[in-house]
Coordinates of C-alpha atoms in Angstrom, one line a residue:
Chain A
M1 CA -12.0 -37.6 -40.6
T2 CA -12.0 -38.9 -44.5
G3 CA -12.8 -36.2 -46.6
V4 CA -12.9 -33.0 -44.4
A5 CA -9.7 -31.1 -43.7
E6 CA -8.9 -30.8 -40.0
V7 CA -7.3 -27.2 -40.4
Y8 CA -9.2 -24.4 -41.1
E9 CA -7.1 -22.7 -44.2
P10 CA -5.8 -19.3 -42.9
T11 CA -8.1 -16.5 -45.1
E12 CA -7.3 -12.4 -45.4
R13 CA -10.6 -12.5 -42.6
T14 CA -9.2 -15.0 -40.5
T15 CA -5.2 -14.8 -40.4
V16 CA -4.4 -13.4 -36.9
N17 CA -1.9 -10.6 -37.6
R18 CA -1.0 -9.7 -34.3
Y19 CA 1.2 -12.0 -31.9
K20 CA 1.4 -15.0 -34.9
T21 CA 2.9 -17.4 -32.6
R22 CA -0.2 -17.5 -30.7
A23 CA -2.7 -18.1 -33.6
N24 CA -4.2 -21.7 -34.2
Y25 CA -6.1 -22.6 -37.0
D26 CA -7.2 -26.4 -36.2
H27 CA -10.3 -28.4 -36.0
V28 CA -9.7 -29.9 -32.7
T29 CA -8.7 -26.7 -30.4
I30 CA -11.0 -24.1 -32.2
H31 CA -14.0 -26.8 -31.5
G32 CA -12.6 -27.3 -28.1
I33 CA -12.6 -23.7 -27.2
I34 CA -16.3 -23.4 -28.9
D35 CA -17.6 -26.2 -27.0
S36 CA -16.3 -25.6 -23.6
C37 CA -17.2 -21.9 -23.5
P38 CA -21.0 -21.5 -21.3
V39 CA -21.4 -18.7 -23.8
L40 CA -20.8 -17.3 -26.9
H41 CA -21.3 -14.3 -29.0
V42 CA -22.4 -13.9 -31.8
S43 CA -22.4 -10.8 -34.8
F44 CA -24.4 -10.0 -37.5
N45 CA -25.6 -6.7 -39.0
P46 CA -29.0 -6.5 -38.0
T47 CA -30.6 -6.2 -41.7
S48 CA -30.0 -5.6 -45.2
V49 CA -32.6 -3.3 -45.9
D50 CA -31.8 0.1 -44.0
D51 CA -28.4 1.6 -43.3
D52 CA -27.7 0.9 -40.1
P53 CA -23.8 0.5 -40.3
F54 CA -23.6 -0.9 -36.9
P55 CA -23.3 -4.3 -36.5
T56 CA -24.9 -6.0 -33.1
I57 CA -23.7 -8.7 -30.9
L58 CA -26.0 -11.3 -28.8
P59 CA -24.7 -13.4 -25.8
M60 CA -26.0 -17.2 -26.9
I61 CA -25.9 -20.9 -26.1
G62 CA -24.8 -23.1 -29.0
C63 CA -21.8 -25.8 -30.0
T64 CA -20.2 -27.4 -32.9
G65 CA -22.1 -30.5 -34.7
S66 CA -21.9 -32.3 -37.4
Y67 CA -25.5 -33.5 -38.3
T68 CA -24.5 -35.6 -41.6
S69 CA -22.3 -37.6 -39.5
P70 CA -23.5 -37.2 -36.2
N71 CA -21.3 -39.8 -34.3
A72 CA -17.9 -38.3 -36.4
N73 CA -15.7 -36.4 -33.4
E74 CA -14.9 -33.1 -32.7
T75 CA -12.4 -33.3 -35.8
S76 CA -14.8 -33.3 -37.9
A77 CA -17.9 -31.0 -37.1
V78 CA -18.1 -28.2 -39.4
S79 CA -21.3 -26.1 -38.2
V80 CA -22.3 -24.3 -35.6
Y81 CA -25.9 -25.0 -34.1
L82 CA -27.5 -21.5 -32.3
H83 CA -31.0 -21.4 -31.4
G84 CA -33.7 -18.8 -29.9
H85 CA -36.9 -17.9 -29.6
A86 CA -38.6 -18.0 -33.4
S87 CA -39.9 -14.6 -33.3
S88 CA -36.5 -12.7 -32.1
R89 CA -35.0 -10.7 -35.0
F90 CA -31.9 -12.7 -35.4
M91 CA -33.7 -15.8 -35.9
K92 CA -35.7 -14.0 -38.2
L93 CA -32.7 -12.9 -40.1
P94 CA -31.9 -15.8 -42.4
T95 CA -35.3 -15.3 -44.3
V96 CA -35.2 -11.8 -44.1
H97 CA -31.9 -12.0 -46.3
S98 CA -33.2 -14.5 -48.4
E99 CA -36.1 -12.4 -49.4
S100 CA -34.3 -9.1 -49.5
D101 CA -34.2 -7.3 -52.4
D102 CA -30.5 -6.4 -52.0
T103 CA -28.5 -9.3 -53.7
T104 CA -25.4 -8.4 -51.6
Y105 CA -27.7 -10.9 -48.8
S106 CA -30.1 -12.3 -51.1
N107 CA -27.6 -14.0 -53.1
L108 CA -25.5 -15.3 -50.3
P109 CA -25.8 -19.1 -48.7
G110 CA -27.1 -17.8 -45.3
T111 CA -26.9 -14.6 -42.8
P112 CA -22.9 -13.8 -42.6
V113 CA -22.2 -13.9 -38.8
C114 CA -19.2 -13.9 -36.7
I115 CA -19.0 -16.3 -33.6
A116 CA -16.3 -15.5 -30.9
A117 CA -15.8 -18.3 -27.7
T118 CA -13.4 -16.4 -25.0
H119 CA -11.8 -18.1 -21.9
M120 CA -10.1 -15.6 -20.1
D121 CA -7.4 -17.7 -17.9
G122 CA -5.7 -14.6 -16.1
V123 CA -3.8 -11.2 -16.0
V124 CA -0.5 -11.0 -16.8
L125 CA 1.4 -8.3 -14.8
A126 CA 4.6 -7.0 -16.2
L127 CA 6.4 -4.1 -15.4
T128 CA 5.4 -1.6 -17.8
P129 CA 1.5 -1.5 -18.5
F130 CA 2.3 -1.6 -21.9
N131 CA 3.5 -5.4 -21.3
H132 CA 0.5 -6.3 -19.6
S133 CA -1.7 -8.9 -21.0
C134 CA -4.1 -11.7 -20.4
N135 CA -3.8 -15.4 -20.7
Y136 CA -6.8 -16.4 -22.9
R137 CA -8.2 -18.9 -25.2
S138 CA -10.5 -17.5 -28.2
A139 CA -12.0 -18.5 -30.9
V140 CA -13.6 -16.5 -33.8
V141 CA -15.7 -18.0 -36.7
H142 CA -17.2 -16.7 -40.0
G143 CA -19.9 -18.6 -41.0
Y144 CA -23.2 -18.5 -43.3
A145 CA -26.4 -19.0 -40.8
S146 CA -29.7 -20.7 -42.2
I147 CA -32.5 -21.9 -40.6
V148 CA -32.8 -25.8 -40.0
T149 CA -35.8 -27.1 -41.5
D150 CA -35.3 -31.0 -41.6
P151 CA -37.1 -31.9 -37.8
A152 CA -34.5 -34.6 -37.4
E153 CA -31.4 -32.1 -37.7
K154 CA -33.3 -29.8 -35.6
L155 CA -33.9 -32.5 -32.8
Y156 CA -30.2 -33.3 -33.1
A157 CA -29.2 -29.7 -32.9
L158 CA -31.6 -29.2 -29.9
R159 CA -30.2 -32.2 -28.0
I160 CA -26.5 -31.5 -28.7
M161 CA -26.9 -27.6 -27.3
T162 CA -28.8 -29.1 -24.3
D163 CA -26.2 -31.7 -23.7
S164 CA -23.4 -28.8 -23.8
L165 CA -25.0 -27.2 -20.9
I166 CA -24.7 -30.3 -19.0
P167 CA -23.8 -33.5 -21.1
S168 CA -26.9 -36.0 -21.3
R169 CA -29.0 -33.3 -19.7
W170 CA -31.4 -34.6 -22.7
D171 CA -32.3 -37.9 -21.6
H172 CA -33.0 -36.7 -18.3
C173 CA -35.4 -33.9 -19.6
R174 CA -39.3 -34.4 -20.5
V175 CA -38.7 -35.2 -23.9
P176 CA -39.3 -34.8 -27.1
P177 CA -40.4 -31.4 -27.0
T178 CA -43.8 -30.7 -28.3
P179 CA -44.9 -29.4 -31.5
A180 CA -45.4 -26.0 -29.7
E181 CA -42.1 -26.2 -28.2
L182 CA -40.9 -26.8 -31.8
T183 CA -42.6 -24.3 -33.2
A184 CA -41.4 -21.5 -30.9
T185 CA -38.0 -22.5 -31.3
T186 CA -35.6 -21.4 -34.4
V187 CA -32.3 -23.2 -34.8
L188 CA -29.7 -22.3 -37.1
R189 CA -26.9 -23.8 -38.5
V190 CA -23.9 -21.5 -39.1
E191 CA -21.4 -23.1 -41.8
I192 CA -18.2 -22.2 -41.0
I193 CA -16.1 -21.1 -43.8
G194 CA -12.9 -19.7 -41.9
A195 CA -11.8 -19.9 -38.3
S196 CA -9.0 -18.8 -36.1
A197 CA -7.8 -19.5 -32.6
K198 CA -5.6 -17.3 -30.4
I199 CA -4.2 -18.7 -27.1
R200 CA -1.9 -16.9 -25.1
A201 CA -0.4 -19.1 -21.6
G202 CA 2.4 -17.6 -19.9
P203 CA 4.7 -15.4 -17.9
P204 CA 5.0 -12.0 -19.1
G205 CA 7.4 -10.7 -21.5
N206 CA 9.2 -7.4 -20.5
D207 CA 11.8 -5.3 -22.3
R208 CA 15.4 -5.5 -21.6
A209 CA 15.7 -1.7 -20.6
D210 CA 13.0 -2.3 -17.9
L211 CA 15.0 -5.8 -16.9
D212 CA 18.1 -3.7 -16.6
D213 CA 16.4 -1.4 -14.1
P214 CA 17.0 -3.3 -10.5
A215 CA 15.6 -0.4 -8.1
M216 CA 12.4 -0.3 -10.1
R217 CA 12.3 -4.1 -10.5
Q218 CA 12.3 -4.2 -6.5
R219 CA 9.3 -2.1 -7.0
V220 CA 7.0 -3.8 -9.4
W221 CA 5.6 -7.1 -8.5
T222 CA 5.2 -9.2 -11.9
G223 CA 3.4 -12.7 -12.7
V224 CA 0.5 -14.1 -13.2
V225 CA -3.2 -14.1 -11.8
P226 CA -5.2 -17.1 -12.8
S227 CA -8.5 -17.5 -13.2
W228 CA -11.1 -20.0 -13.9
V229 CA -15.0 -20.9 -14.1
T230 CA -15.9 -22.4 -10.5
W231 CA -19.0 -24.3 -10.6
G232 CA -21.0 -24.1 -7.6
T233 CA -23.2 -26.4 -5.6
P234 CA -26.7 -27.3 -7.7
V235 CA -29.5 -25.6 -5.5
P236 CA -32.6 -27.2 -6.3
A237 CA -35.7 -25.2 -7.7
E238 CA -39.2 -25.1 -5.6
E239 CA -40.9 -27.5 -8.0
N240 CA -38.2 -30.3 -7.6
M241 CA -39.5 -33.7 -6.7
V242 CA -35.9 -35.3 -6.9
Q243 CA -34.2 -36.0 -3.7
T244 CA -30.5 -36.4 -4.3
V245 CA -28.8 -34.3 -7.1
P246 CA -28.5 -36.6 -9.9
D247 CA -24.7 -38.4 -10.5
Y248 CA -24.5 -36.8 -14.2
I249 CA -24.9 -33.1 -12.6
S250 CA -22.6 -33.7 -9.7
E251 CA -20.1 -35.5 -12.1
F252 CA -20.5 -32.2 -14.4
V253 CA -19.6 -29.8 -11.5
K254 CA -16.7 -31.8 -10.5
G255 CA -15.3 -32.4 -13.7
E256 CA -15.7 -28.9 -15.0
N257 CA -13.8 -27.5 -11.7
E258 CA -10.8 -30.0 -11.9
K259 CA -10.9 -28.7 -15.8
G260 CA -10.8 -25.3 -14.9
E261 CA -8.6 -25.1 -11.8
G262 CA -6.0 -27.5 -13.7
Y263 CA -5.4 -25.5 -16.5
A264 CA -5.3 -22.5 -14.3
T265 CA -2.7 -24.7 -12.5
E266 CA -0.9 -26.0 -16.0
I267 CA -0.2 -22.3 -16.8
T268 CA 1.3 -21.2 -13.6
G269 CA 3.2 -24.4 -13.9
K270 CA 4.6 -22.3 -17.4
V271 CA 5.3 -19.4 -15.3
L272 CA 7.2 -21.3 -12.7
T273 CA 9.3 -23.3 -15.3
S274 CA 10.7 -20.4 -16.9
K275 CA 12.7 -19.9 -14.0
K276 CA 14.9 -22.5 -14.6
Chain B
M1 CA -24.8 13.6 -12.5
T2 CA -25.8 17.2 -13.5
G3 CA -26.1 17.4 -17.0
V4 CA -25.9 13.4 -18.1
A5 CA -28.9 11.4 -18.7
E6 CA -28.8 8.3 -16.2
V7 CA -30.4 6.2 -18.7
Y8 CA -30.0 5.2 -21.9
E9 CA -33.2 5.7 -23.9
P10 CA -34.2 2.6 -25.7
T11 CA -34.0 3.4 -29.4
E12 CA -34.6 0.3 -31.9
R13 CA -31.6 -0.8 -32.1
T14 CA -31.1 -1.1 -28.5
T15 CA -34.9 -2.1 -27.4
V16 CA -34.9 -5.8 -26.0
N17 CA -37.9 -7.6 -27.7
R18 CA -37.2 -10.8 -25.7
Y19 CA -37.8 -11.1 -22.1
K20 CA -38.6 -7.2 -21.8
T21 CA -39.2 -7.7 -17.8
R22 CA -35.2 -8.9 -17.8
A23 CA -34.1 -5.5 -19.7
N24 CA -32.5 -2.7 -18.2
Y25 CA -30.9 0.9 -19.6
D26 CA -29.6 2.6 -16.7
H27 CA -26.1 4.0 -16.6
V28 CA -25.1 2.2 -13.3
T29 CA -26.1 -1.2 -14.7
I30 CA -24.9 -1.3 -17.8
H31 CA -21.4 0.6 -16.9
G32 CA -20.9 -1.5 -14.2
I33 CA -21.2 -5.1 -16.4
I34 CA -18.7 -3.6 -18.4
D35 CA -16.3 -2.7 -15.8
S36 CA -16.7 -6.3 -13.9
C37 CA -16.1 -8.3 -17.1
P38 CA -12.6 -9.4 -17.6
V39 CA -13.1 -9.3 -21.4
L40 CA -15.4 -7.6 -23.7
H41 CA -16.4 -8.9 -27.3
V42 CA -15.8 -6.1 -29.8
S43 CA -17.7 -6.2 -33.2
F44 CA -17.1 -3.9 -36.4
N45 CA -17.3 -4.2 -40.0
P46 CA -13.6 -4.7 -41.0
T47 CA -14.0 -2.5 -44.2
S48 CA -16.0 -0.2 -46.1
V49 CA -13.8 -0.9 -49.3
D50 CA -14.6 -4.3 -50.4
D51 CA -18.2 -5.6 -49.6
D52 CA -17.5 -7.9 -46.6
P53 CA -20.7 -8.9 -45.5
F54 CA -19.2 -10.7 -42.4
P55 CA -18.7 -8.7 -38.9
T56 CA -15.5 -10.0 -37.3
I57 CA -15.3 -9.7 -33.2
L58 CA -12.6 -9.3 -31.0
P59 CA -12.2 -10.1 -27.4
M60 CA -10.6 -7.4 -25.7
I61 CA -9.8 -5.6 -22.4
G62 CA -11.5 -2.2 -21.8
C63 CA -13.6 0.0 -19.7
T64 CA -15.9 3.0 -19.3
G65 CA -14.5 6.5 -18.8
S66 CA -15.3 9.9 -18.7
Y67 CA -12.1 12.2 -20.0
T68 CA -14.2 15.5 -19.4
S69 CA -14.9 14.5 -15.8
P70 CA -12.5 12.3 -14.9
N71 CA -13.5 12.6 -11.2
A72 CA -17.0 11.4 -12.0
N73 CA -18.5 8.4 -11.1
E74 CA -20.4 5.6 -13.0
T75 CA -23.1 7.5 -13.5
S76 CA -21.9 9.7 -15.4
A77 CA -19.2 7.3 -17.5
V78 CA -20.2 8.1 -21.4
S79 CA -17.3 6.2 -23.1
V80 CA -15.7 2.8 -23.5
Y81 CA -12.3 3.3 -23.9
L82 CA -10.3 0.2 -25.9
H83 CA -6.4 -0.2 -27.1
G84 CA -4.2 -2.0 -29.3
H85 CA -1.3 -2.2 -31.3
A86 CA -0.9 0.7 -33.5
S87 CA -0.6 -1.6 -36.2
S88 CA -3.6 -3.6 -35.7
R89 CA -6.1 -3.9 -38.3
F90 CA -9.2 -2.9 -35.7
M91 CA -7.0 0.1 -34.5
K92 CA -6.2 1.5 -38.2
L93 CA -9.9 1.4 -39.0
P94 CA -11.1 4.8 -37.9
T95 CA -8.1 6.4 -39.8
V96 CA -9.7 3.9 -43.3
H97 CA -13.1 4.9 -42.7
S98 CA -12.7 8.7 -42.7
E99 CA -10.5 8.8 -45.3
S100 CA -12.7 6.5 -47.1
D101 CA -14.3 7.3 -50.4
D102 CA -17.5 5.5 -48.9
T103 CA -19.7 8.3 -47.7
T104 CA -21.5 5.9 -45.4
Y105 CA -18.9 5.6 -43.4
S106 CA -16.5 8.7 -43.9
N107 CA -19.6 10.9 -42.9
L108 CA -20.0 9.3 -39.3
P109 CA -18.5 10.6 -36.2
G110 CA -16.3 7.5 -36.1
T111 CA -15.9 3.8 -36.7
P112 CA -19.4 1.7 -35.8
V113 CA -19.0 -0.9 -32.9
C114 CA -20.7 -3.2 -31.1
I115 CA -19.6 -4.0 -27.4
A116 CA -20.4 -6.8 -25.4
A117 CA -20.1 -7.7 -21.7
T118 CA -21.4 -10.6 -20.2
H119 CA -21.4 -12.5 -17.1
M120 CA -22.4 -16.0 -17.4
D121 CA -23.8 -16.9 -13.4
G122 CA -24.9 -20.4 -13.9
V123 CA -27.2 -23.1 -15.9
V124 CA -30.9 -23.3 -15.0
L125 CA -32.2 -26.7 -15.3
A126 CA -36.1 -26.6 -16.0
L127 CA -38.4 -30.0 -16.6
T128 CA -38.4 -29.8 -20.4
P129 CA -35.2 -28.8 -22.4
F130 CA -37.2 -25.8 -23.9
N131 CA -37.5 -23.8 -20.7
H132 CA -33.8 -24.4 -20.2
S133 CA -32.2 -21.1 -19.6
C134 CA -29.1 -19.5 -18.2
N135 CA -28.7 -16.8 -15.2
Y136 CA -26.3 -14.2 -16.7
R137 CA -25.7 -10.3 -16.9
S138 CA -25.3 -9.1 -20.2
A139 CA -24.7 -5.6 -21.6
V140 CA -24.4 -4.7 -25.0
V141 CA -23.4 -1.4 -26.3
H142 CA -23.3 0.5 -29.3
G143 CA -21.2 3.4 -30.5
Y144 CA -18.6 5.4 -32.5
A145 CA -15.1 4.4 -32.1
S146 CA -12.4 7.2 -32.8
I147 CA -8.9 6.9 -32.2
V148 CA -7.8 9.4 -28.9
T149 CA -5.2 12.3 -30.2
D150 CA -4.9 14.1 -27.0
P151 CA -2.0 13.0 -25.0
A152 CA -3.5 13.5 -21.6
E153 CA -6.7 12.2 -22.5
K154 CA -4.8 9.0 -23.9
L155 CA -2.9 8.8 -20.7
Y156 CA -6.1 8.8 -18.4
A157 CA -7.8 6.4 -20.9
L158 CA -4.2 3.6 -20.5
R159 CA -4.2 4.2 -16.4
I160 CA -8.2 3.7 -16.0
M161 CA -7.1 0.6 -18.9
T162 CA -4.7 -0.9 -16.6
D163 CA -6.5 -0.4 -13.5
S164 CA -9.6 -2.2 -14.9
L165 CA -7.0 -5.2 -14.7
I166 CA -6.4 -4.8 -10.9
P167 CA -7.2 -1.5 -9.1
S168 CA -4.2 0.5 -8.9
R169 CA -2.2 -1.3 -10.6
W170 CA -0.8 1.7 -12.8
D171 CA 0.7 3.7 -9.9
H172 CA 2.6 0.5 -8.9
C173 CA 4.1 0.3 -12.3
R174 CA 7.2 1.7 -14.5
V175 CA 5.4 4.8 -15.3
P176 CA 5.1 7.0 -17.6
P177 CA 4.6 4.9 -20.9
T178 CA 7.9 5.4 -22.9
P179 CA 7.3 7.5 -26.2
A180 CA 8.3 4.3 -28.2
E181 CA 4.9 2.9 -26.1
L182 CA 2.7 5.4 -26.6
T183 CA 3.8 5.4 -30.9
A184 CA 2.9 1.6 -30.7
T185 CA -0.4 1.8 -28.5
T186 CA -3.6 3.4 -29.9
V187 CA -6.4 4.2 -28.0
L188 CA -10.0 4.3 -28.7
R189 CA -12.5 6.1 -27.4
V190 CA -16.3 4.8 -28.1
E191 CA -19.1 7.3 -27.6
I192 CA -22.3 5.4 -26.6
I193 CA -25.2 6.4 -29.0
G194 CA -26.7 3.5 -27.4
A195 CA -27.2 0.7 -24.8
S196 CA -29.3 -1.9 -23.2
A197 CA -28.3 -4.7 -20.2
K198 CA -30.5 -7.8 -19.8
I199 CA -30.3 -9.9 -16.3
R200 CA -31.6 -13.0 -15.3
A201 CA -31.4 -14.4 -11.7
G202 CA -34.1 -16.9 -10.4
P203 CA -35.5 -20.5 -10.9
P204 CA -36.4 -22.4 -13.6
G205 CA -40.1 -21.7 -15.3
N206 CA -41.8 -24.6 -16.0
D207 CA -44.9 -25.2 -17.8
R208 CA -48.5 -26.2 -16.4
A209 CA -48.6 -29.3 -18.3
D210 CA -45.6 -30.2 -17.0
L211 CA -46.2 -29.4 -13.8
D212 CA -49.2 -31.4 -13.6
D213 CA -46.7 -34.9 -14.6
P214 CA -45.9 -36.2 -11.1
A215 CA -44.3 -39.4 -13.0
M216 CA -42.0 -37.1 -14.8
R217 CA -41.1 -34.6 -12.1
Q218 CA -40.2 -37.6 -10.2
R219 CA -37.6 -38.3 -12.6
V220 CA -36.0 -34.7 -13.7
W221 CA -34.4 -33.2 -11.3
T222 CA -34.9 -29.1 -11.7
G223 CA -33.0 -26.1 -10.2
V224 CA -29.9 -23.9 -10.5
V225 CA -26.3 -24.8 -11.4
P226 CA -24.9 -21.3 -10.2
S227 CA -21.1 -20.6 -11.4
W228 CA -18.6 -17.5 -11.3
V229 CA -15.0 -16.6 -12.0
T230 CA -12.4 -17.7 -9.3
W231 CA -8.9 -16.0 -9.0
G232 CA -6.2 -18.3 -7.9
T233 CA -2.9 -17.3 -5.9
P234 CA -0.8 -15.0 -7.2
V235 CA 2.4 -16.7 -9.2
P236 CA 5.6 -14.9 -9.9
A237 CA 7.3 -14.2 -12.7
E238 CA 10.9 -15.5 -13.2
E239 CA 12.5 -11.6 -13.1
N240 CA 9.8 -11.0 -9.9
M241 CA 12.0 -9.7 -7.4
V242 CA 9.2 -8.2 -5.0
Q243 CA 9.3 -11.0 -2.2
T244 CA 5.5 -11.0 -1.2
V245 CA 2.5 -10.5 -3.2
P246 CA 1.2 -6.5 -2.6
D247 CA -1.8 -6.0 -1.1
Y248 CA -3.1 -4.5 -3.6
I249 CA -3.3 -8.0 -5.5
S250 CA -4.2 -9.9 -2.7
E251 CA -6.8 -7.8 -2.0
F252 CA -8.0 -7.6 -5.7
V253 CA -7.9 -11.8 -5.4
K254 CA -9.8 -11.8 -2.5
G255 CA -12.5 -8.8 -3.1
E256 CA -13.1 -10.7 -6.5
N257 CA -13.8 -14.3 -5.1
E258 CA -16.0 -12.3 -2.8
K259 CA -18.1 -10.6 -4.8
G260 CA -18.5 -13.7 -7.6
E261 CA -19.7 -16.3 -5.1
G262 CA -21.4 -14.0 -3.1
Y263 CA -23.3 -12.8 -5.8
A264 CA -23.5 -16.6 -7.1
T265 CA -25.1 -17.3 -3.5
E266 CA -27.8 -14.3 -3.3
I267 CA -28.9 -16.1 -6.9
T268 CA -29.2 -19.4 -5.5
G269 CA -31.1 -17.6 -2.8
K270 CA -33.4 -16.7 -4.6
V271 CA -34.3 -19.9 -6.1
L272 CA -35.2 -21.1 -2.7
T273 CA -36.8 -18.5 -1.2
S274 CA -38.8 -19.4 -4.2
K275 CA -40.0 -22.1 -1.8
K276 CA -41.6 -19.8 0.2

C-alpha cells in the first residue's frame, strides 16, 4: 500500500531474541494472526497514580482496522480496535492517563498497552522434556490506546469488531446502535508502534546424543499431536424467530473448521515430509 | 486443605467490576482453568531500568503446583510454575529486579507478573451488536515470580509442566534432564497473591425494546455458536521408533476431545433449557 510500510521495524522491545528463525515482522502475518484469533489478551498498567507494579491482562474481543482508509486490505491496517463498557476500569484509563499529574503518562499519545494473539497448534513431543515444544502462531503488538471520539470511526470500529466474530453479522443485526448503546460502549483505537510474530510449525528437534541411543528411542514415542479450534452446530436462543440457521453463519462454521483442520493437516504434513 | 484458604480474597486489583455474577474466586475453579489451558499469557514490565511504560505479554507453558506439599490436590496449589531458556529476557528479570537500584523492584519479593488463562467457548449472537458476547472461562492471577534454585523443586516443576502438556509424559521420556539441560532452563515460581475467574456460559441477553419488535426478530437469528479445542491424530516424527501410539497419548487425545465437546454440549444445553 502506498505510503504504508508492510513490515514492522524490529525494535529493542519487539525483537525476538530466542529462536530468531521463528520470528516474523510483516503486516500480513501479524494482522492475520490477530484477526483470526477469537480472543485477544490485552495488558496494561492499571494506574499511573499509585505505585502498583503489577500489569494486568484482560481477555478481549478486537481486530485490526484502518479508519483513514477503511477499504484498504490487511497489509495497510495500522490500528487494533478494542471495546468495552464505558464504566470499566480499562476503558477509562486513557482519560485517567491524559489527565494525570504523572508526566510519564500525560505526555504520551495514549495509554501504553500490549496485545497478544496466540493460536495453539499442537504439542511437540521430543525424546527429552527439554526438547518438548508446541506448534503455535503468536503475535505481540505494542501501541498507544486512545478513546475513539469521532462517531463515524466509532461506528466503523463497532462494525468491524462485530464482523470479526462472524463475517457480515453487523448487517444481519438490529443496527444502528441506539444513542444509549453508543454511550454505554467505549471504543479504543490502539495505534501500533511495534509488533512481531513468532511461528513454530514442524516436527520435534532432538539432540544427537539422544538420537544415538536406540534403546531409549524404542521406548519414547516422538511426534506431534495437532490441535485446532472446532466450531459446533449453532444452537438457537429461546427468543429466536428465524427458522433455519442463516447461510452466513453456517458458512462461517464450515469455513473455520476447514481452516483449522486444514492448517493442522498442513503442519503434520511437514512432520511427515521430514521423513524424506 | 488444612491451613490453606480455598478462596482468593478479592482485592482492589482482582475484584471483577463488570458482570459480577460471572466472577469466581475459588481455588478449584481458578487452578482448573489455568491447568486446562494449553497456553498461558504472562505479562510483566520489561525492566525497572529505563522508563519504558509498556508491559509485554509472552505466551507460555505453565501450570499450578505446590512444592511444599506435592501430593496435595488442586485446591491447595498456591504457585504457578513457568519455564524458559536461561538466556531469555523474562527469565533473567527476577535477577535484574533483585539487583536493581530502583527500590520499587528490589524491595519486592519477586518480579510482579500477571498470568491469564482463557478458554473461548463460543460466540453469543444477540439481536443487537451491543448485546453480542462470548462464552468463556477466564482466570487472571497476580503474583511474584522468583527463580527456583532448589534442584529438587526445579525437577518437580519441570515434571509437572511436562505432564501438563500430556499426563505422565515425563515418565515416558528420557529423564532425568542432563546437567546441561538443567543449566539451560530457568524455572520461575509465581507466588499467587491474588486471583479471579470470570465465566460466561449461556444464551444471549436481549433488551425488552428489541424483543418487542417481532418484524426485526424474524430477520435476526439469535443463539450460540459453540467452539472447543480438538486434538487430532498423533503424527510420528522421523526419528520415532515406537510402532504404535502409546495409550497415555491416545487417551489424552480421546479424553480432551470428550471434555471439550462435552463442555460445549453442556453450554448449548443451557441455551436450549432456557426455552422452558
